[in-house]
CSV table of C-alpha atoms and ligand atoms in Angstrom, one decimal:
chain,number,residue,atom,x,y,z
A,70,MET,CA,97.8,18.6,70.4
A,71,SER,CA,96.9,22.2,71.1
A,72,VAL,CA,99.5,24.7,72.1
A,73,GLU,CA,97.7,25.4,75.4
A,74,GLN,CA,97.6,21.7,76.3
A,75,HIS,CA,101.3,21.2,75.6
A,76,ARG,CA,102.1,24.4,77.5
A,77,ARG,CA,100.2,23.1,80.5
A,78,GLU,CA,101.9,19.7,80.4
A,79,VAL,CA,105.3,21.4,80.1
A,80,GLU,CA,104.5,23.5,83.1
A,81,ALA,CA,103.4,20.5,85.1
A,82,LEU,CA,106.7,18.8,84.4
A,83,LEU,CA,108.9,21.8,85.2
A,84,TRP,CA,107.2,23.7,88.0
A,85,PRO,CA,107.4,21.2,90.9
A,86,PRO,CA,111.2,20.8,90.7
A,87,PHE,CA,111.7,24.6,90.0
A,88,ALA,CA,109.5,25.6,92.9
A,89,GLY,CA,111.5,23.4,95.3
A,90,ARG,CA,114.9,24.9,94.6
A,91,GLY,CA,117.0,26.1,97.5
A,92,THR,CA,118.6,29.4,98.5
A,93,ASP,CA,121.9,31.1,97.6
A,94,ARG,CA,123.6,33.6,99.8
A,95,VAL,CA,125.0,36.3,97.4
A,96,ALA,CA,126.9,39.5,97.9
A,97,LEU,CA,125.0,42.7,97.0
A,98,ALA,CA,127.1,43.0,93.8
A,99,ASP,CA,125.6,39.7,92.6
A,100,ALA,CA,122.0,40.2,93.8
A,101,LEU,CA,120.5,42.4,91.1
A,102,ASP,CA,117.5,40.7,89.4
A,103,ARG,CA,117.5,37.8,92.0
A,104,VAL,CA,114.5,37.1,94.1
A,105,LEU,CA,114.8,37.5,97.9
A,106,SER,CA,114.0,34.3,99.7
A,107,ALA,CA,113.5,35.6,103.2
A,108,ASP,CA,112.1,38.9,104.6
A,109,LEU,CA,114.9,41.4,105.3
A,110,LEU,CA,114.3,43.1,108.6
A,111,ALA,CA,116.3,46.2,109.4
A,112,PRO,CA,119.1,45.3,111.8
A,113,VAL,CA,119.4,49.0,112.8
A,114,ASP,CA,117.4,52.2,113.0
A,115,LEU,CA,117.8,54.3,109.9
A,116,PRO,CA,119.0,57.0,110.3
A,117,SER,CA,121.0,55.5,113.1
A,118,PHE,CA,121.9,59.0,114.6
A,119,ARG,CA,120.3,62.4,114.5
A,120,SER,CA,121.8,64.0,111.4
A,121,SER,CA,121.5,67.3,109.6
A,122,GLN,CA,119.6,67.5,106.4
A,123,MET,CA,121.3,70.8,105.3
A,124,ASP,CA,124.5,72.6,105.3
A,125,GLY,CA,123.9,75.4,107.9
A,126,TYR,CA,123.9,76.0,111.6
A,127,ALA,CA,122.7,73.7,114.4
A,128,VAL,CA,120.6,75.9,116.7
A,129,ARG,CA,118.1,75.8,119.5
A,130,SER,CA,114.8,76.7,117.9
A,131,ALA,CA,113.8,78.8,120.9
A,132,ASP,CA,116.9,81.0,120.4
A,133,VAL,CA,116.0,81.9,116.8
A,134,ALA,CA,112.2,82.2,117.2
A,135,PRO,CA,112.1,86.0,116.8
A,136,ALA,CA,114.5,86.1,113.7
A,137,THR,CA,113.4,88.0,110.7
A,138,ASP,CA,115.1,89.3,107.6
A,139,GLY,CA,115.1,92.9,109.0
A,140,ALA,CA,116.1,91.9,112.5
A,141,PRO,CA,118.4,88.9,112.5
A,142,VAL,CA,119.2,87.0,115.7
A,143,VAL,CA,123.0,87.2,115.9
A,144,LEU,CA,124.6,84.3,117.8
A,145,PRO,CA,128.2,83.1,118.3
A,146,VAL,CA,129.5,80.2,116.3
A,147,VAL,CA,131.2,77.9,118.8
A,148,ALA,CA,131.9,74.8,116.8
A,149,GLU,CA,132.0,73.2,113.4
A,150,VAL,CA,130.6,69.7,112.8
A,151,PRO,CA,131.5,68.0,109.6
A,152,ALA,CA,130.0,64.7,108.5
A,153,GLY,CA,132.1,61.8,109.9
A,154,PRO,CA,132.6,59.7,112.9
A,155,GLY,CA,132.4,61.1,116.5
A,156,THR,CA,130.0,62.7,118.8
A,157,PRO,CA,130.1,66.6,118.8
A,158,ALA,CA,130.1,68.5,122.1
A,159,ALA,CA,126.6,69.5,123.3
A,160,LEU,CA,125.4,73.0,122.2
A,161,ALA,CA,125.1,75.6,125.0
A,162,PRO,CA,122.0,77.8,124.9
A,163,GLY,CA,122.6,81.0,122.9
A,164,THR,CA,125.2,79.5,120.7
A,165,VAL,CA,125.2,77.8,117.3
A,166,ALA,CA,127.5,75.2,115.6
A,167,ARG,CA,128.3,75.3,111.9
A,168,ILE,CA,127.1,71.9,110.6
A,169,MET,CA,127.3,70.0,107.3
A,170,THR,CA,124.7,67.7,105.7
A,171,GLY,CA,124.9,64.3,107.2
A,172,ALA,CA,126.7,65.4,110.3
A,173,VAL,CA,125.7,64.4,113.8
A,174,VAL,CA,123.4,67.1,115.3
A,175,PRO,CA,124.8,68.1,118.7
A,176,GLU,CA,122.8,67.5,121.9
A,177,GLY,CA,121.1,70.7,122.9
A,178,SER,CA,120.3,71.6,119.4
A,179,ASP,CA,116.8,70.8,117.9
A,180,ALA,CA,116.9,72.5,114.5
A,181,VAL,CA,119.2,73.4,111.6
A,182,VAL,CA,119.1,76.7,109.8
A,183,PRO,CA,120.3,76.4,106.2
A,184,VAL,CA,123.2,78.7,105.4
A,185,GLU,CA,121.0,80.5,102.8
A,186,ASP,CA,118.8,81.7,105.7
A,187,THR,CA,121.8,83.4,107.5
A,188,ASP,CA,124.1,86.3,106.7
A,189,ALA,CA,127.2,84.0,106.7
A,190,VAL,CA,129.7,84.0,103.9
A,191,ARG,CA,128.9,80.9,101.9
A,192,PHE,CA,130.9,77.9,103.0
A,193,GLY,CA,132.7,77.4,99.7
A,194,ALA,CA,133.9,81.0,99.3
A,195,TYR,CA,136.1,82.1,102.1
A,196,PRO,CA,138.4,85.1,101.9
A,197,ALA,CA,141.6,84.7,103.9
A,198,GLY,CA,141.0,84.9,107.7
A,199,PRO,CA,137.9,84.2,109.6
A,200,ALA,CA,134.8,85.1,107.7
A,201,ARG,CA,131.4,85.9,109.2
A,202,GLY,CA,129.8,82.6,110.2
A,203,ALA,CA,133.1,80.7,110.7
A,204,VAL,CA,133.9,79.3,114.1
A,205,GLY,CA,134.9,82.1,116.5
A,206,THR,CA,132.8,84.7,114.7
A,207,HIS,CA,129.0,85.5,114.8
A,208,VAL,CA,126.3,84.7,112.4
A,209,GLY,CA,122.9,86.4,111.9
A,210,VAL,CA,119.9,84.0,111.5
A,211,LEU,CA,117.3,85.6,109.2
A,212,ALA,CA,114.3,83.3,109.8
A,213,PRO,CA,113.0,81.1,112.6
A,214,ARG,CA,113.1,77.3,112.5
A,215,ALA,CA,110.6,75.1,114.3
A,216,ALA,CA,111.9,72.3,116.5
A,217,GLY,CA,112.9,69.3,114.3
A,218,GLU,CA,113.3,71.3,111.1
A,219,PHE,CA,116.1,69.9,108.9
A,220,VAL,CA,117.0,67.4,111.5
A,221,ARG,CA,116.7,63.7,110.4
A,222,ASP,CA,115.5,61.8,113.4
A,223,VAL,CA,116.7,58.4,114.5
A,224,GLY,CA,114.5,55.7,112.9
A,225,SER,CA,112.5,58.2,110.8
A,226,ASP,CA,113.2,56.0,107.7
A,227,VAL,CA,112.9,52.6,109.4
A,228,ARG,CA,113.1,51.2,112.9
A,229,GLY,CA,115.4,48.3,113.8
A,230,GLY,CA,113.4,45.0,113.4
A,231,ASP,CA,110.9,46.5,110.9
A,232,LEU,CA,110.4,45.0,107.4
A,233,VAL,CA,112.6,46.5,104.7
A,234,LEU,CA,112.2,44.0,101.9
A,235,PRO,CA,109.6,41.2,101.9
A,236,ALA,CA,110.5,37.7,100.7
A,237,GLY,CA,109.7,37.4,97.0
A,238,THR,CA,111.1,40.9,96.1
A,239,LEU,CA,112.6,40.9,92.7
A,240,LEU,CA,115.7,42.9,93.6
A,241,GLY,CA,116.3,46.1,91.7
A,242,PRO,CA,118.8,48.9,92.3
A,243,HIS,CA,116.6,50.7,94.9
A,244,HIS,CA,116.2,47.5,96.9
A,245,LEU,CA,120.0,46.9,97.0
A,246,ALA,CA,120.5,50.5,98.1
A,247,ALA,CA,118.1,50.0,101.0
A,248,ALA,CA,119.8,46.7,102.0
A,249,ALA,CA,123.2,48.4,101.8
A,250,SER,CA,122.0,51.4,103.9
A,251,CYS,CA,121.1,48.9,106.6
A,252,GLY,CA,124.7,47.6,106.6
A,253,VAL,CA,123.6,44.3,105.0
A,254,ALA,CA,126.4,43.0,102.7
A,255,SER,CA,124.8,39.8,101.4
A,256,LEU,CA,121.2,38.5,100.8
A,257,ASP,CA,119.5,35.2,100.7
A,258,VAL,CA,118.0,34.7,97.3
A,259,ARG,CA,116.2,31.9,95.5
A,260,ALA,CA,118.6,29.6,93.7
A,261,ARG,CA,118.4,30.2,89.9
A,262,VAL,CA,117.2,27.4,87.6
A,263,ARG,CA,120.3,25.9,86.0
A,264,VAL,CA,119.9,25.4,82.3
A,265,ALA,CA,122.0,23.4,79.8
A,266,VAL,CA,121.6,24.1,76.1
A,267,VAL,CA,122.6,21.5,73.6
A,268,SER,CA,122.4,22.0,69.8
A,269,THR,CA,122.7,19.1,67.3
A,270,GLY,CA,123.3,18.7,63.6
A,271,THR,CA,126.3,17.6,61.6
A,272,GLU,CA,125.8,20.7,59.4
A,273,VAL,CA,125.8,23.1,62.3
A,274,VAL,CA,129.1,25.0,63.0
A,275,GLU,CA,130.3,27.7,65.4
A,276,PRO,CA,130.1,31.3,64.1
A,277,GLY,CA,133.5,32.9,63.4
A,278,ARG,CA,134.8,29.9,61.4
A,279,ALA,CA,134.5,29.3,57.7
A,280,ALA,CA,131.3,27.5,56.7
A,281,ALA,CA,131.3,25.2,53.6
A,282,THR,CA,128.3,24.7,51.4
A,283,GLY,CA,125.9,22.6,53.4
A,284,GLN,CA,127.0,24.0,56.7
A,285,VAL,CA,125.1,26.6,58.8
A,286,TYR,CA,126.1,28.7,61.7
A,287,ASP,CA,124.7,27.7,65.1
A,288,ALA,CA,121.9,30.2,65.9
A,289,ASN,CA,120.4,28.1,68.6
A,290,LEU,CA,123.2,27.6,71.1
A,291,HIS,CA,123.6,31.3,71.4
A,292,GLY,CA,119.9,32.2,70.9
A,293,LEU,CA,118.6,29.7,73.4
A,294,ALA,CA,121.3,30.4,76.0
A,295,ALA,CA,120.6,34.1,75.8
A,296,ALA,CA,116.9,33.5,76.1
A,297,ALA,CA,117.4,31.4,79.2
A,298,ARG,CA,119.6,34.0,80.8
A,299,ARG,CA,117.1,36.7,80.0
A,300,ALA,CA,114.4,34.6,81.6
A,301,GLY,CA,116.4,34.7,84.9
A,302,ALA,CA,118.1,31.3,84.6
A,303,ASP,CA,121.8,30.4,85.0
A,304,VAL,CA,123.2,28.8,81.9
A,305,VAL,CA,125.6,26.2,83.3
A,306,LEU,CA,126.5,24.3,80.1
A,307,THR,CA,126.3,24.8,76.4
A,308,GLY,CA,127.5,22.1,73.9
A,309,ARG,CA,127.0,20.9,70.4
A,310,THR,CA,127.1,17.5,68.8
A,311,GLY,CA,126.7,16.1,65.3
A,312,ASP,CA,124.2,13.3,64.5
A,313,ASP,CA,125.9,10.5,66.5
A,314,PRO,CA,123.6,9.3,69.3
A,315,ARG,CA,126.6,8.1,71.4
A,316,GLU,CA,128.2,11.6,71.3
A,317,LEU,CA,124.8,13.2,72.1
A,318,ALA,CA,124.2,10.7,75.0
A,319,ALA,CA,127.5,11.6,76.5
A,320,LEU,CA,126.8,15.3,76.3
A,321,LEU,CA,123.3,14.9,77.7
A,322,ALA,CA,124.6,12.9,80.6
A,323,ARG,CA,126.8,15.8,81.6
A,324,ALA,CA,123.9,18.3,81.0
A,325,ALA,CA,121.5,16.3,83.1
A,326,GLU,CA,124.1,16.1,85.9
A,327,GLU,CA,124.8,19.8,86.0
A,328,ALA,CA,121.4,21.4,85.1
A,329,ASP,CA,117.8,21.5,86.4
A,330,LEU,CA,116.6,21.8,82.8
A,331,VAL,CA,118.1,20.7,79.5
A,332,LEU,CA,117.1,22.4,76.2
A,333,THR,CA,118.0,20.8,72.9
A,334,SER,CA,117.7,22.0,69.3
A,335,GLY,CA,117.2,19.9,66.2
A,336,GLY,CA,116.8,16.3,65.4
A,337,VAL,CA,113.2,15.9,66.3
A,338,SER,CA,111.3,15.7,63.0
A,339,GLN,CA,110.8,12.9,60.4
A,340,GLY,CA,114.2,12.6,58.7
A,341,ALA,CA,116.7,9.7,58.7
A,342,TYR,CA,119.1,11.3,61.2
A,343,GLU,CA,116.9,12.5,64.0
A,344,VAL,CA,119.6,12.3,66.7
A,345,VAL,CA,117.6,13.7,69.6
A,346,LYS,CA,114.7,11.4,68.9
A,347,ASP,CA,117.0,8.5,68.4
A,348,THR,CA,119.0,9.1,71.6
A,349,LEU,CA,116.3,9.9,74.1
A,350,GLY,CA,114.5,7.0,75.6
A,351,ASP,CA,111.0,6.3,77.0
A,352,GLY,CA,111.3,9.3,79.3
A,353,VAL,CA,110.6,11.7,76.5
A,354,THR,CA,107.3,12.2,74.6
A,355,PHE,CA,107.6,13.5,71.1
A,356,ARG,CA,104.5,15.1,69.6
A,357,SER,CA,103.3,17.5,67.0
A,358,VAL,CA,101.9,20.6,68.5
A,359,ALA,CA,99.4,22.6,66.3
A,360,MET,CA,101.8,25.6,66.2
A,361,GLN,CA,103.9,27.0,63.4
A,362,PRO,CA,106.8,27.6,63.8
A,363,GLY,CA,107.6,25.2,66.5
A,364,GLY,CA,105.4,22.2,65.6
A,365,PRO,CA,107.7,19.2,66.5
A,366,GLN,CA,108.1,19.2,70.3
A,367,GLY,CA,109.5,16.7,72.8
A,368,PHE,CA,109.4,16.8,76.6
A,369,GLY,CA,110.2,14.6,79.5
A,370,THR,CA,113.2,13.6,81.6
A,371,TYR,CA,116.7,12.4,80.8
A,372,GLU,CA,118.4,10.6,83.6
A,373,GLY,CA,116.0,12.3,86.0
A,374,THR,CA,116.4,15.9,84.7
A,375,PRO,CA,113.6,17.6,82.8
A,376,ILE,CA,114.3,18.1,79.1
A,377,LEU,CA,112.6,20.1,76.4
A,378,THR,CA,113.5,19.3,72.8
A,379,PHE,CA,113.0,22.1,70.4
A,380,PRO,CA,113.1,22.0,66.6
A,381,GLY,CA,116.3,23.1,64.9
A,382,ASN,CA,115.0,25.9,62.7
A,383,PRO,CA,116.2,29.0,64.5
A,384,VAL,CA,112.8,30.8,64.4
A,385,SER,CA,111.1,27.6,65.6
A,386,ALA,CA,113.6,27.3,68.5
A,387,GLN,CA,113.1,30.9,69.7
A,388,VAL,CA,109.3,30.6,69.3
A,389,SER,CA,109.3,27.3,71.2
A,390,PHE,CA,111.3,28.9,74.0
A,391,VAL,CA,109.0,31.9,74.3
A,392,VAL,CA,105.8,29.9,74.3
A,393,PHE,CA,106.8,26.8,76.4
A,394,ALA,CA,109.9,27.5,78.4
A,395,ARG,CA,109.9,31.2,79.2
A,396,PRO,CA,106.6,31.4,81.2
A,397,VAL,CA,107.8,28.8,83.7
A,398,LEU,CA,111.4,30.1,83.9
A,399,GLU,CA,110.2,33.6,84.4
A,400,ARG,CA,107.9,32.4,87.2
A,401,ALA,CA,110.7,30.6,88.8
A,402,ALA,CA,112.8,33.7,88.6
A,403,GLY,CA,110.1,35.7,90.5
A,404,ARG,CA,109.2,37.8,87.5
A,405,PRO,CA,105.6,39.0,87.3
A,406,ALA,CA,103.4,37.1,84.9
A,407,ARG,CA,103.1,38.8,81.6
A,408,GLU,CA,99.7,40.3,80.8
A,409,VAL,CA,97.9,39.2,77.7
A,410,GLU,CA,98.4,41.9,75.2
A,411,THR,CA,96.2,42.6,72.2
A,412,ARG,CA,96.9,44.8,69.2
A,413,THR,CA,95.2,45.7,65.9
A,414,VAL,CA,96.9,44.4,62.8
A,415,THR,CA,97.9,47.0,60.1
A,416,GLY,CA,97.3,44.6,57.2
A,417,ALA,CA,95.3,41.4,56.5
A,418,ILE,CA,96.8,38.0,57.5
A,419,ASP,CA,96.1,34.7,55.8
A,420,SER,CA,96.8,31.7,57.9
A,421,PRO,CA,96.3,27.9,57.6
A,422,PRO,CA,93.3,27.2,59.8
A,423,THR,CA,94.8,24.0,61.3
A,424,LYS,CA,97.7,25.5,63.3
A,425,GLN,CA,98.2,28.4,65.6
A,426,GLN,CA,100.6,30.8,63.7
A,427,MET,CA,103.2,32.7,65.6
A,428,LEU,CA,104.1,35.4,63.1
A,429,ARG,CA,106.8,37.9,63.6
A,430,GLY,CA,105.5,41.4,64.3
A,431,ARG,CA,106.7,44.9,65.0
A,432,LEU,CA,104.7,47.0,67.5
A,433,GLY,CA,103.6,50.3,66.1
A,434,PRO,CA,101.9,53.5,67.5
A,435,GLY,CA,98.3,53.6,68.5
A,436,GLY,CA,98.2,50.0,69.7
A,437,THR,CA,99.0,48.5,66.3
A,438,VAL,CA,101.2,45.6,65.2
A,439,GLU,CA,102.6,45.0,61.7
A,440,VAL,CA,103.6,41.5,60.5
A,441,VAL,CA,107.1,41.5,59.2
A,442,GLY,CA,108.6,38.9,56.9
A,443,GLY,CA,107.2,35.6,55.9
A,444,ALA,CA,106.1,32.6,57.9
A,445,GLY,CA,109.1,30.4,57.2
A,446,SER,CA,110.9,29.2,60.3
A,447,HIS,CA,114.4,29.7,58.7
A,448,LEU,CA,113.8,33.4,58.3
A,449,VAL,CA,116.1,34.4,61.1
A,450,ALA,CA,117.2,37.8,59.9
A,451,THR,CA,113.5,38.8,59.6
A,452,MET,CA,113.0,37.6,63.1
A,453,ALA,CA,115.6,40.1,64.2
A,454,ALA,CA,113.4,42.9,62.8
A,455,ALA,CA,110.5,41.8,65.1
A,456,ASP,CA,109.9,42.8,68.7
A,457,ALA,CA,106.8,40.6,69.2
A,458,LEU,CA,105.1,37.4,68.0
A,459,VAL,CA,101.6,37.8,66.5
A,460,GLU,CA,99.3,35.0,67.4
A,461,VAL,CA,96.7,33.8,64.9
A,462,PRO,CA,94.6,31.1,66.6
A,463,GLU,CA,94.4,27.5,65.3
A,464,ASP,CA,90.9,27.8,63.9
A,465,VAL,CA,91.3,31.2,62.2
A,466,GLY,CA,92.1,31.4,58.5
A,467,ARG,CA,92.2,35.1,57.9
A,468,VAL,CA,92.5,38.2,60.0
A,469,GLU,CA,91.4,41.5,58.4
A,470,ALA,CA,93.3,44.7,58.8
A,471,GLY,CA,92.2,46.5,61.9
A,472,GLU,CA,91.2,43.4,63.7
A,473,SER,CA,92.6,42.5,67.1
A,474,VAL,CA,95.3,39.8,67.7
A,475,ARG,CA,97.2,38.7,70.7
A,476,VAL,CA,100.8,39.5,70.7
A,477,VAL,CA,103.7,38.1,72.8
A,478,ARG,CA,106.7,40.3,73.3
A,479,LEU,CA,110.1,38.9,72.4
B,750,LIG,N1,108.8,15.2,56.4
B,750,LIG,C1,108.8,16.2,57.4
B,750,LIG,N2,109.8,17.0,57.4
B,750,LIG,C2,109.8,18.0,58.3
B,750,LIG,C3,108.7,18.1,59.2
B,750,LIG,C4,107.7,17.2,59.1
B,750,LIG,O1,106.7,17.3,59.9
B,750,LIG,N3,107.8,16.2,58.2
B,750,LIG,N4,108.7,19.2,60.1
B,750,LIG,C5,109.5,20.3,59.7
B,750,LIG,C6,109.5,21.3,60.7
B,750,LIG,S1,108.1,22.1,61.0
B,750,LIG,C7,110.6,21.6,61.4
B,750,LIG,S2,110.6,22.9,62.5
B,750,LIG,C8,111.8,20.9,61.2
B,750,LIG,C9,112.4,20.4,62.5
B,750,LIG,O2,113.5,19.7,62.3
B,750,LIG,P1,114.5,19.2,63.4
B,750,LIG,O3,114.1,19.7,64.7
B,750,LIG,O4,114.6,17.8,63.2
B,750,LIG,O5,115.8,20.0,63.0
B,750,LIG,P2,116.9,19.7,62.0
B,750,LIG,O6,116.4,18.9,60.9
B,750,LIG,O7,118.1,19.3,62.7
B,750,LIG,O8,117.0,21.2,61.4
B,750,LIG,C10,116.0,21.9,60.8
B,750,LIG,C11,116.6,23.1,60.1
B,750,LIG,O9,117.2,23.9,61.1
B,750,LIG,C12,118.6,24.1,60.8
B,750,LIG,N5,119.3,24.1,62.1
B,750,LIG,C13,119.3,23.1,63.0
B,750,LIG,N6,120.0,23.4,64.1
B,750,LIG,C14,120.4,24.7,63.9
B,750,LIG,C15,121.1,25.6,64.7
B,750,LIG,N7,121.6,25.2,65.9
B,750,LIG,N8,121.3,26.8,64.2
B,750,LIG,C16,120.9,27.2,63.0
B,750,LIG,N9,120.2,26.3,62.2
B,750,LIG,C17,119.9,25.1,62.6
B,750,LIG,C18,119.0,22.9,60.0
B,750,LIG,O10,120.1,23.1,59.3
B,750,LIG,C19,117.7,22.7,59.2
B,750,LIG,O11,117.8,23.6,58.1
B,750,LIG,O12,111.7,19.8,60.3
B,750,LIG,C20,110.9,20.0,59.2
B,750,LIG,N10,110.9,18.9,58.4
B,751,MOO,O1,107.2,23.8,63.1
B,751,MOO,MO1,108.5,24.1,62.1
B,751,MOO,O2,109.0,24.8,63.6
B,751,MOO,O3,107.4,25.1,61.4
B,751,MOO,O4,109.3,25.2,61.1
């Protein structure tokens, strides 16, 4: 069975239920990296009031038209308008109001002169007593301002009813800032795919405890759960069993109940204690895919919930996830499809011409990739030194240094 054929069958199993998931209403604080499920229309105009873009003086542009550096237009300062709630009094002709950035521009005023273009004492540096430019004194305007200058008009960002964020937007910080600016506190987003991860093996123990000879620490519970989260899924259950099918069946029943997808590790090859194979019934197809690592694969449903069974070797489990689960989970999470990436290899690669090899690689400068470590699917520390998988196709026995290969980023 080719890798591509198995990948297509896995996608055909998973995509229909994933595509039909519902909607969650989430607070902005929980909306990062979620996918908007309905268009967000602006409920208000933004800005919602005429506001100043600068610290300075609200003026009538006609009053300051003749102003120059040498011949300032000197006008009385009749009011001060800080940013904050309330409507300032209208500005009479021939007067100015000291105004701060973000404050409401008074009626009667159509421009703001930044304080730098006046002879006022800078706002932050008052001596005791009224300084030039404060309310009750005068200010000299040194340059003209056209009508509208430094005034942020109502609706100049967006009009009420206009589209702010289209459905399908993968929500980043700038999208959340826009929603918040509209006064929107929560958003409708696509429900995340709920994933359960189950690892198996009598020899597998939780990290942090002592391991006897014959025991290994559980790489896959943590590795697969993290991979699912990074692909945009919600990991709702993680659990481990030994090689007892009744124990596994009980855990899988819970997993199938709570999740949209169950991932298992281990127990799928040719040994005497293949607990996953022994527990799963007719709903799951076990097959050998022409890929190394990650050859033994199973897929189907358990009590109505899709399940993928990955081999237990830690590198095999990660590679299986990247090749078979990640594309469909990322699609469900609204992530853009990954582009096919090719790189030139820094050294020759020998490869069995019967299986697609997924070697560990490190991306280098100038579009290169270097194979790191061996091909063994237990070489988990070596995998940690890699940032990509290097694909050597099924029918290729050798790749020469400088030739192109496809790479898949981890
Ligand atoms: N006679 C054959 N033997 C094997 C074949 C085969 O075709 N014929 N395939 C080999 C390949 S390839 C792989 S991959 C493994 C797959 O084995 P299983 O999926 O059944 O996994 P286990 O036997 O349970 O474990 C394999 C290996 O990985 C370690 N392991 C398991 N789970 C974890 C975990 N959660 N964290 C860390 N390490 C784990 C386990 O101790 C074994 O060393 O089968 C080959 N054999
Ligand atoms: O296919 Mo296994 O995953 O090579 O080690």
